[in-house]
Amino acid sequence: MSLHSSLLIRHAHILLPNGESIVGDVLTYDHSIVEVASRISMTKSATEIDATGLTLLPGVIDPQVHFREPGLEHKEDLFTATCACVKGGITSFLEMPNTRPPTINQEALNDKLKRAASKCLVNYGFFIGATGENTEELLKVNPTPGIKIFMGSMSGDLLVDNEEILESVFSKGDRLIAVHAEDQTRINQKRCEFANIQDPAIHSQIQDNQAALSATQLALRLSKKYKRRLHILHMSTCDEAELLRKDKPDYVTAEVTPQHLFLNTDQYANIGTLAQMNPPLRLPYDNQVLWQSLLDGVIDFIATDHAPHTLQEKSQRYPKSPSGMPGVETSLTLMLTAAMKGSCTVAQVANWMSTAPAKAYSIKNKGAITPGYDADLVLVDLNTYRKVLRQDLLTKCGWSPFEGWELTGWPIYTIVCGQVAYAKGKINTEVRGRMLEFGV
């Protein structure tokens, strides 16, 4: 679709902002939603989509991804990643700073924004990474959704595991801080304790629940001390969830990944190092507690932590095998399949994957199907089940930990800023997303 064109979606099951749904029509013009009604008169200039039998949801906002560009494009790049995004119903993403070079200053951010403008099929935003030596940059770099701190599971400049340095970051400014909460000192001790073990299952013991809990406790304490906006990335343990259930200020949010909801340590026996990620997969009991915490609002939303590595890299013996797995093509379908099984509702899925991330990061005009909001939309089929197959994946790494799973809720159309980016299995590679804007 060209700029200043209209799209008329007809006969869809439309999820409204109040959580209710109607069968009706949605009209867009340029990049915005113009009208939502049970019946909209035909507009001559509009491209029409017959959405009979399909459910219309706000486009997914994935608030934690690693798209590997610049520097690691053999694993993924902004173009391949965003092709995978539109196939999975994701219309916006927030990307992490651990590229090469890392995103730790305005120059590196500007480079990513320039790359994204020319390559990304979806809307984009990029975190600034803390190093302990770029405090001034953290205060003034724009636009960014926040500061990313790797408290553990990182090497080089982006590892910030010194409490004094952490405090200096928390004490200055008011920008959101998002933490990868693992205690690096404990991880180092455990690595020595379990040295020379090549079974990838040991990964979950080296980076154990206590390593996650200790770091989350520290981040929460610093957040409370300075009344600082804190977001806890990819929460993985029952211990952290129970901590927040008892003590969660209103300026603290948390997320969980589908893999920490659906996968656990049993997967090491099935898929080996493909199950290896940071923070690691946990016990089935952790799955249960995380699910309940999500349902209860202790955990606020969902992110994929899409972190692809090639199959050749993953085939190395542990601990040489890298941690991380792809997720943007399966996250929405996993959650909608859970909704169809009665684990949650479709409205809850839309909140966790669109409305709540938009609110948490103050992303303007995103996360709801209502006039005036951006026309970032996904039409899904909740009636057809299909297996996750390696040959169907668009991520450059070419694999999924959910391969063979039979899922429903697959996107049929994905619309980015009023443009059809994905339609019935075909990608429109001419579509480009926009730079996200973040409020105060």
Coordinates of C-alpha atoms in Angstrom, one line a residue:
M1 CA 0.0 0.0 0.0
S2 CA 1.2 3.5 -0.7
L3 CA 1.2 6.3 1.8
H4 CA -2.1 8.1 2.3
S5 CA -4.1 5.0 1.4
S6 CA -7.0 3.4 3.2
L7 CA -7.6 -0.2 4.4
L8 CA -11.0 -1.5 5.2
I9 CA -11.1 -4.7 7.2
R10 CA -14.5 -6.4 7.1
H11 CA -16.4 -8.9 9.2
A12 CA -13.6 -9.5 11.8
H13 CA -14.0 -10.5 15.4
I14 CA -12.6 -7.3 16.7
L15 CA -11.0 -7.2 20.2
L16 CA -12.0 -3.8 21.7
P17 CA -10.0 -2.0 24.3
N18 CA -12.4 -3.0 27.1
G19 CA -11.7 -6.6 26.5
E20 CA -15.0 -7.3 24.8
S21 CA -15.3 -8.2 21.1
I22 CA -17.7 -7.4 18.2
V23 CA -18.0 -8.7 14.7
G24 CA -17.5 -5.7 12.6
D25 CA -15.2 -3.5 10.4
V26 CA -12.1 -1.3 10.9
L27 CA -11.2 1.5 8.6
T28 CA -7.6 2.9 8.5
Y29 CA -6.2 5.9 6.7
D30 CA -2.5 6.5 6.2
H31 CA -1.0 5.0 9.4
S32 CA -4.0 5.5 11.8
I33 CA -7.2 3.8 12.7
V34 CA -10.1 6.0 11.6
E35 CA -13.2 4.1 12.6
V36 CA -14.3 0.9 14.3
A37 CA -17.9 -0.1 13.9
S38 CA -20.2 -3.1 13.3
R39 CA -20.6 -1.8 9.8
I40 CA -18.7 0.8 7.8
S41 CA -19.9 2.0 4.4
M42 CA -17.7 1.1 1.5
T43 CA -14.9 3.6 0.9
K44 CA -14.1 3.7 -2.8
S45 CA -10.4 4.3 -2.3
A46 CA -9.9 1.7 0.4
T47 CA -8.3 -1.7 -0.1
E48 CA -10.7 -4.2 1.3
I49 CA -9.9 -7.4 3.4
D50 CA -12.5 -9.9 4.0
A51 CA -11.8 -11.1 7.6
T52 CA -14.7 -13.5 8.0
G53 CA -13.8 -16.0 10.6
L54 CA -10.7 -14.2 11.7
T55 CA -9.9 -12.4 14.9
L56 CA -8.4 -8.9 14.9
L57 CA -5.9 -8.0 17.6
P58 CA -3.6 -5.1 18.2
G59 CA -0.2 -5.8 16.7
V60 CA 2.2 -7.4 19.1
I61 CA 4.9 -5.3 20.7
D62 CA 7.9 -7.4 21.6
P63 CA 9.8 -5.5 24.2
Q64 CA 13.0 -7.6 24.3
V65 CA 14.8 -8.9 21.3
H66 CA 18.4 -9.4 20.1
F67 CA 18.4 -8.9 16.3
R68 CA 22.2 -9.1 16.1
E69 CA 22.9 -6.1 13.8
P70 CA 25.5 -4.7 13.6
G71 CA 28.3 -7.2 14.0
L72 CA 26.6 -10.6 14.2
E73 CA 24.6 -10.7 11.0
H74 CA 25.5 -14.3 10.3
K75 CA 22.9 -15.1 13.1
E76 CA 20.2 -12.6 12.2
D77 CA 19.8 -9.1 10.8
L78 CA 17.2 -6.4 11.0
F79 CA 15.6 -7.4 7.7
T80 CA 15.4 -11.1 8.4
A81 CA 14.3 -10.6 12.0
T82 CA 11.5 -8.3 11.0
C83 CA 10.3 -10.6 8.2
A84 CA 10.0 -13.2 11.0
C85 CA 8.2 -10.6 13.1
V86 CA 5.4 -9.9 10.6
K87 CA 5.0 -13.6 10.1
G88 CA 4.5 -13.9 13.9
G89 CA 2.2 -10.9 14.2
I90 CA 4.8 -8.6 15.8
T91 CA 4.5 -5.0 14.6
S92 CA 6.9 -3.3 17.0
F93 CA 10.1 -4.3 18.9
L94 CA 12.6 -3.0 21.4
E95 CA 16.1 -4.2 20.8
M96 CA 18.9 -4.8 23.2
P97 CA 22.4 -3.2 23.1
N98 CA 24.7 -6.2 23.0
T99 CA 25.6 -5.9 19.3
R100 CA 29.1 -5.2 17.9
P101 CA 29.8 -2.5 18.6
P102 CA 27.4 -2.2 21.6
T103 CA 24.8 0.5 21.7
I104 CA 26.3 2.6 24.5
N105 CA 26.3 6.1 23.0
Q106 CA 24.4 8.4 20.6
E107 CA 26.6 7.5 17.7
A108 CA 25.9 3.8 18.0
L109 CA 22.2 4.5 18.5
N110 CA 22.1 6.7 15.4
D111 CA 23.7 3.9 13.4
K112 CA 21.0 1.5 14.5
L113 CA 18.2 3.9 13.7
K114 CA 19.6 4.5 10.2
R115 CA 19.9 0.8 9.6
A116 CA 16.3 0.2 10.9
A117 CA 14.8 2.9 8.7
S118 CA 16.1 1.2 5.6
K119 CA 15.6 -2.4 6.6
C120 CA 12.8 -2.9 9.2
L121 CA 9.4 -4.1 8.2
V122 CA 8.0 -3.2 11.6
N123 CA 8.3 -0.3 14.1
Y124 CA 11.5 -0.1 16.1
G125 CA 13.2 1.2 19.3
F126 CA 16.6 0.5 20.8
F127 CA 17.9 0.4 24.4
I128 CA 21.1 2.1 25.5
G129 CA 23.4 -0.2 27.4
A130 CA 25.1 0.7 30.7
T131 CA 28.9 0.1 31.0
G132 CA 29.7 1.8 34.3
E133 CA 31.7 4.4 32.4
N134 CA 28.9 6.0 30.2
T135 CA 26.8 7.6 32.9
E136 CA 26.5 10.9 31.0
E137 CA 25.4 9.2 27.8
L138 CA 22.7 7.3 29.7
L139 CA 21.2 10.6 30.7
K140 CA 21.1 12.2 27.3
V141 CA 20.8 9.6 24.5
N142 CA 17.6 9.8 22.6
P143 CA 15.3 8.3 21.5
T144 CA 15.4 5.2 23.7
P145 CA 12.9 3.2 25.8
G146 CA 15.4 2.9 28.6
I147 CA 18.7 1.8 30.0
K148 CA 19.7 -1.9 29.8
I149 CA 21.9 -3.3 32.6
F150 CA 23.4 -6.8 32.3
M151 CA 23.9 -7.7 36.0
G152 CA 25.1 -11.1 34.9
S153 CA 25.4 -13.5 31.9
M154 CA 27.6 -11.1 30.0
S155 CA 31.2 -10.4 29.4
G156 CA 33.1 -7.2 28.4
D157 CA 31.9 -3.6 28.9
L158 CA 28.2 -4.4 29.2
L159 CA 28.6 -6.5 32.3
V160 CA 27.8 -4.3 35.3
D161 CA 28.0 -6.5 38.4
N162 CA 29.6 -4.1 40.9
E163 CA 27.1 -2.8 43.4
E164 CA 28.7 0.6 43.7
I165 CA 28.5 1.2 39.9
L166 CA 24.9 -0.1 39.8
E167 CA 24.0 2.4 42.5
S168 CA 25.6 5.2 40.5
V169 CA 23.3 4.3 37.5
F170 CA 20.2 4.0 39.6
S171 CA 20.9 7.3 41.5
K172 CA 21.2 9.6 38.4
G173 CA 18.3 10.6 36.1
D174 CA 14.8 9.2 35.9
R175 CA 15.0 7.0 32.7
L176 CA 13.6 3.5 33.0
I177 CA 16.2 0.8 33.9
A178 CA 15.7 -2.7 32.6
V179 CA 17.8 -5.4 34.2
H180 CA 19.0 -8.8 33.2
A181 CA 19.0 -10.0 36.8
E182 CA 21.5 -12.7 37.5
D183 CA 24.3 -12.7 40.2
Q184 CA 27.6 -13.0 38.2
T185 CA 29.6 -13.8 41.3
R186 CA 27.4 -16.8 42.1
I187 CA 27.5 -17.9 38.5
N188 CA 31.3 -17.8 38.5
Q189 CA 31.4 -19.9 41.7
K190 CA 29.0 -22.4 40.3
R191 CA 31.0 -22.7 37.1
C192 CA 34.0 -23.7 39.1
E193 CA 32.0 -26.2 41.1
F194 CA 30.6 -27.8 37.9
A195 CA 33.6 -27.4 35.7
N196 CA 34.2 -30.1 33.0
I197 CA 30.6 -31.2 32.9
Q198 CA 29.4 -31.2 29.3
D199 CA 25.7 -32.0 29.8
P200 CA 23.8 -28.8 29.0
A201 CA 21.3 -29.6 31.8
I202 CA 24.0 -28.4 34.2
H203 CA 23.4 -24.9 32.8
S204 CA 20.2 -24.6 35.0
Q205 CA 22.2 -25.5 38.1
I206 CA 25.1 -23.1 37.3
Q207 CA 22.8 -20.2 36.8
D208 CA 20.4 -21.3 39.4
N209 CA 17.3 -19.8 41.0
Q210 CA 19.3 -18.1 43.7
A211 CA 21.5 -16.3 41.2
A212 CA 18.4 -14.8 39.7
L213 CA 16.8 -14.0 43.0
S214 CA 19.8 -12.3 44.5
A215 CA 20.2 -10.0 41.5
T216 CA 16.5 -9.2 41.5
Q217 CA 16.6 -8.4 45.2
L218 CA 19.5 -6.0 44.6
A219 CA 17.8 -4.3 41.7
L220 CA 14.5 -3.9 43.7
R221 CA 16.4 -2.5 46.7
L222 CA 18.1 0.1 44.5
S223 CA 14.9 0.9 42.7
K224 CA 13.1 1.5 46.0
K225 CA 16.0 3.6 47.4
Y226 CA 15.9 6.0 44.5
K227 CA 12.2 5.6 43.6
R228 CA 13.6 4.6 40.2
R229 CA 11.5 3.1 37.4
L230 CA 12.6 -0.5 37.1
H231 CA 11.7 -3.3 34.7
I232 CA 12.8 -6.9 35.4
L233 CA 13.5 -8.7 32.1
H234 CA 12.7 -12.3 31.4
M235 CA 11.8 -13.3 35.0
S236 CA 12.3 -17.1 35.2
T237 CA 11.9 -18.3 38.8
C238 CA 9.2 -19.0 41.3
D239 CA 11.4 -17.2 43.9
E240 CA 11.4 -13.9 42.0
A241 CA 7.7 -14.1 41.3
E242 CA 7.0 -14.6 45.0
L243 CA 9.3 -11.8 45.9
L244 CA 7.4 -9.4 43.7
R245 CA 4.0 -10.8 44.9
K246 CA 5.0 -9.6 48.4
D247 CA 6.9 -6.4 47.4
K248 CA 6.3 -4.7 44.1
P249 CA 6.1 -0.9 44.1
D250 CA 4.0 0.7 41.4
Y251 CA 7.1 1.9 39.5
V252 CA 8.3 -1.7 39.0
T253 CA 7.2 -4.0 36.2
A254 CA 8.3 -7.5 35.1
E255 CA 8.0 -9.7 32.0
V256 CA 8.2 -13.4 31.3
T257 CA 9.1 -15.2 28.1
P258 CA 7.0 -18.0 26.5
Q259 CA 9.9 -20.4 26.9
H260 CA 9.8 -19.9 30.7
L261 CA 6.1 -20.5 30.6
F262 CA 6.1 -23.5 28.3
L263 CA 9.5 -25.1 28.6
N264 CA 11.5 -26.5 31.5
T265 CA 14.5 -28.5 32.4
D266 CA 12.9 -31.6 30.9
Q267 CA 13.7 -30.1 27.5
Y268 CA 17.5 -30.7 27.8
A269 CA 16.8 -34.4 27.3
N270 CA 14.8 -33.7 24.2
I271 CA 16.6 -30.9 22.3
G272 CA 19.9 -30.6 24.1
T273 CA 21.7 -27.2 23.7
L274 CA 18.7 -25.8 21.8
A275 CA 17.2 -25.5 25.2
Q276 CA 20.1 -23.5 26.5
M277 CA 19.4 -19.8 27.3
N278 CA 20.0 -17.1 29.9
P279 CA 18.4 -17.1 32.4
P280 CA 18.1 -20.8 32.0
L281 CA 15.0 -23.0 31.8
R282 CA 13.7 -23.9 35.3
L283 CA 11.6 -26.7 36.9
P284 CA 8.0 -27.4 36.1
Y285 CA 7.0 -25.8 39.4
D286 CA 8.6 -22.6 38.2
N287 CA 6.4 -22.7 35.1
Q288 CA 3.3 -23.0 37.3
V289 CA 4.2 -20.1 39.6
L290 CA 5.1 -17.9 36.6
W291 CA 1.8 -18.6 34.9
Q292 CA -0.1 -17.8 38.0
S293 CA 1.9 -14.6 38.6
L294 CA 1.1 -13.5 35.0
L295 CA -2.6 -14.2 35.5
D296 CA -2.6 -12.3 38.8
G297 CA -0.8 -9.3 37.4
V298 CA 2.4 -9.8 39.4
I299 CA 4.1 -10.2 36.0
D300 CA 3.0 -7.5 33.7
F301 CA 3.7 -8.7 30.1
I302 CA 5.4 -11.0 27.7
A303 CA 8.6 -10.7 25.7
T304 CA 10.4 -13.2 23.5
D305 CA 14.1 -12.5 24.3
H306 CA 14.6 -13.6 20.7
A307 CA 18.3 -14.4 20.7
P308 CA 19.2 -16.5 17.7
H309 CA 22.4 -18.6 17.1
T310 CA 23.2 -20.8 14.1
L311 CA 22.6 -24.5 14.4
Q312 CA 26.4 -24.9 13.9
E313 CA 27.1 -22.7 16.9
K314 CA 24.4 -24.5 18.9
S315 CA 25.9 -27.9 18.0
Q316 CA 29.0 -27.3 20.0
R317 CA 29.5 -29.2 23.3
Y318 CA 28.4 -27.4 26.4
P319 CA 29.7 -25.0 27.8
K320 CA 31.0 -23.8 24.4
S321 CA 27.5 -23.7 23.0
P322 CA 26.0 -20.2 23.2
S323 CA 22.8 -19.4 25.2
G324 CA 19.7 -18.1 23.4
M325 CA 16.8 -19.1 21.2
P326 CA 14.6 -17.5 18.6
G327 CA 11.0 -16.7 19.4
V328 CA 9.3 -13.9 17.4
E329 CA 7.5 -16.3 15.0
T330 CA 5.9 -18.5 17.7
S331 CA 5.2 -16.2 20.7
L332 CA 1.7 -15.1 19.7
T333 CA 0.6 -18.5 18.5
L334 CA 1.9 -20.2 21.7
M335 CA -0.1 -17.8 23.9
L336 CA -3.3 -18.0 21.7
T337 CA -3.0 -21.8 21.8
A338 CA -2.9 -21.5 25.6
A339 CA -6.0 -19.3 25.4
M340 CA -7.9 -21.8 23.3
K341 CA -7.0 -24.5 26.0
G342 CA -8.5 -22.3 28.7
S343 CA -5.3 -21.3 30.4
C344 CA -6.1 -17.6 29.8
T345 CA -8.3 -15.5 27.5
V346 CA -7.6 -13.9 24.1
A347 CA -8.1 -10.5 25.7
Q348 CA -5.4 -11.3 28.3
V349 CA -3.0 -12.3 25.6
A350 CA -3.6 -9.0 23.8
N351 CA -3.0 -7.1 27.0
W352 CA 0.2 -9.0 27.8
M353 CA 1.6 -8.7 24.3
S354 CA 0.5 -5.3 23.2
T355 CA -1.4 -3.0 25.6
A356 CA 0.7 -3.6 28.7
P357 CA 4.1 -3.1 26.9
A358 CA 2.9 0.0 25.3
K359 CA 1.9 1.4 28.7
A360 CA 5.1 0.3 30.5
Y361 CA 7.3 2.0 27.9
S362 CA 5.0 5.0 27.2
I363 CA 4.8 4.1 23.6
K364 CA 2.5 6.5 22.0
N365 CA -0.7 5.4 20.1
K366 CA 0.0 1.7 20.3
G367 CA -1.6 -1.3 21.9
A368 CA -5.4 -0.9 21.2
I369 CA -7.9 -1.0 18.3
T370 CA -9.4 2.4 18.7
P371 CA -9.7 5.5 16.5
G372 CA -6.6 7.7 16.6
Y373 CA -4.3 4.8 17.4
D374 CA -1.8 3.5 14.9
A375 CA -3.0 0.9 12.5
D376 CA -0.7 -1.8 13.8
L377 CA -3.0 -4.9 13.6
V378 CA -2.9 -8.6 13.2
L379 CA -5.7 -10.9 11.9
V380 CA -5.3 -14.4 13.3
D381 CA -7.0 -17.7 12.7
L382 CA -8.1 -19.3 16.0
N383 CA -9.7 -22.3 14.3
T384 CA -6.8 -23.9 12.4
Y385 CA -3.9 -25.8 14.0
R386 CA -0.6 -26.2 12.3
K387 CA 2.8 -27.6 13.4
V388 CA 5.9 -25.5 13.8
L389 CA 8.2 -26.6 11.0
R390 CA 11.8 -25.7 10.5
Q391 CA 11.4 -25.2 6.8
D392 CA 8.6 -22.6 7.4
L393 CA 10.7 -20.3 9.6
L394 CA 12.0 -16.9 8.4
T395 CA 14.5 -16.2 11.1
K396 CA 18.0 -16.6 9.7
C397 CA 19.0 -19.1 12.3
G398 CA 16.4 -21.5 10.9
W399 CA 15.3 -23.4 14.0
S400 CA 12.8 -23.2 16.9
P401 CA 12.7 -24.9 20.3
F402 CA 9.0 -25.4 19.6
E403 CA 9.6 -27.4 16.4
G404 CA 6.8 -30.0 16.1
W405 CA 4.4 -28.2 18.4
E406 CA 0.9 -27.9 17.0
L407 CA -0.4 -24.4 17.5
T408 CA -3.3 -22.2 16.5
G409 CA -3.7 -18.4 16.2
W410 CA -1.3 -18.1 13.3
P411 CA -1.4 -14.7 11.7
I412 CA -3.1 -14.5 8.3
Y413 CA -2.5 -10.7 7.9
T414 CA -0.1 -8.4 9.7
I415 CA -0.6 -4.7 9.2
V416 CA 2.1 -2.2 10.1
C417 CA 1.2 1.5 10.1
G418 CA -1.7 0.8 7.8
Q419 CA 0.4 -1.2 5.4
V420 CA -0.1 -4.9 4.7
A421 CA 3.3 -6.4 5.6
Y422 CA 2.1 -10.1 5.7
A423 CA -0.8 -11.6 3.8
K424 CA -1.6 -15.3 3.6
G425 CA 1.9 -16.5 3.8
K426 CA 3.5 -13.8 1.7
I427 CA 5.8 -11.0 3.0
N428 CA 5.6 -7.5 1.5
T429 CA 9.3 -6.6 1.7
E430 CA 8.6 -3.0 0.6
V431 CA 6.8 -2.1 3.9
R432 CA 8.8 -0.1 6.4
G433 CA 8.0 0.5 10.0
R434 CA 8.5 3.7 12.0
M435 CA 10.8 4.8 14.8
L436 CA 8.9 4.4 18.1
E437 CA 8.2 7.5 20.2
F438 CA 8.4 7.2 24.0
G439 CA 6.6 9.5 26.4
V440 CA 7.7 10.6 29.9

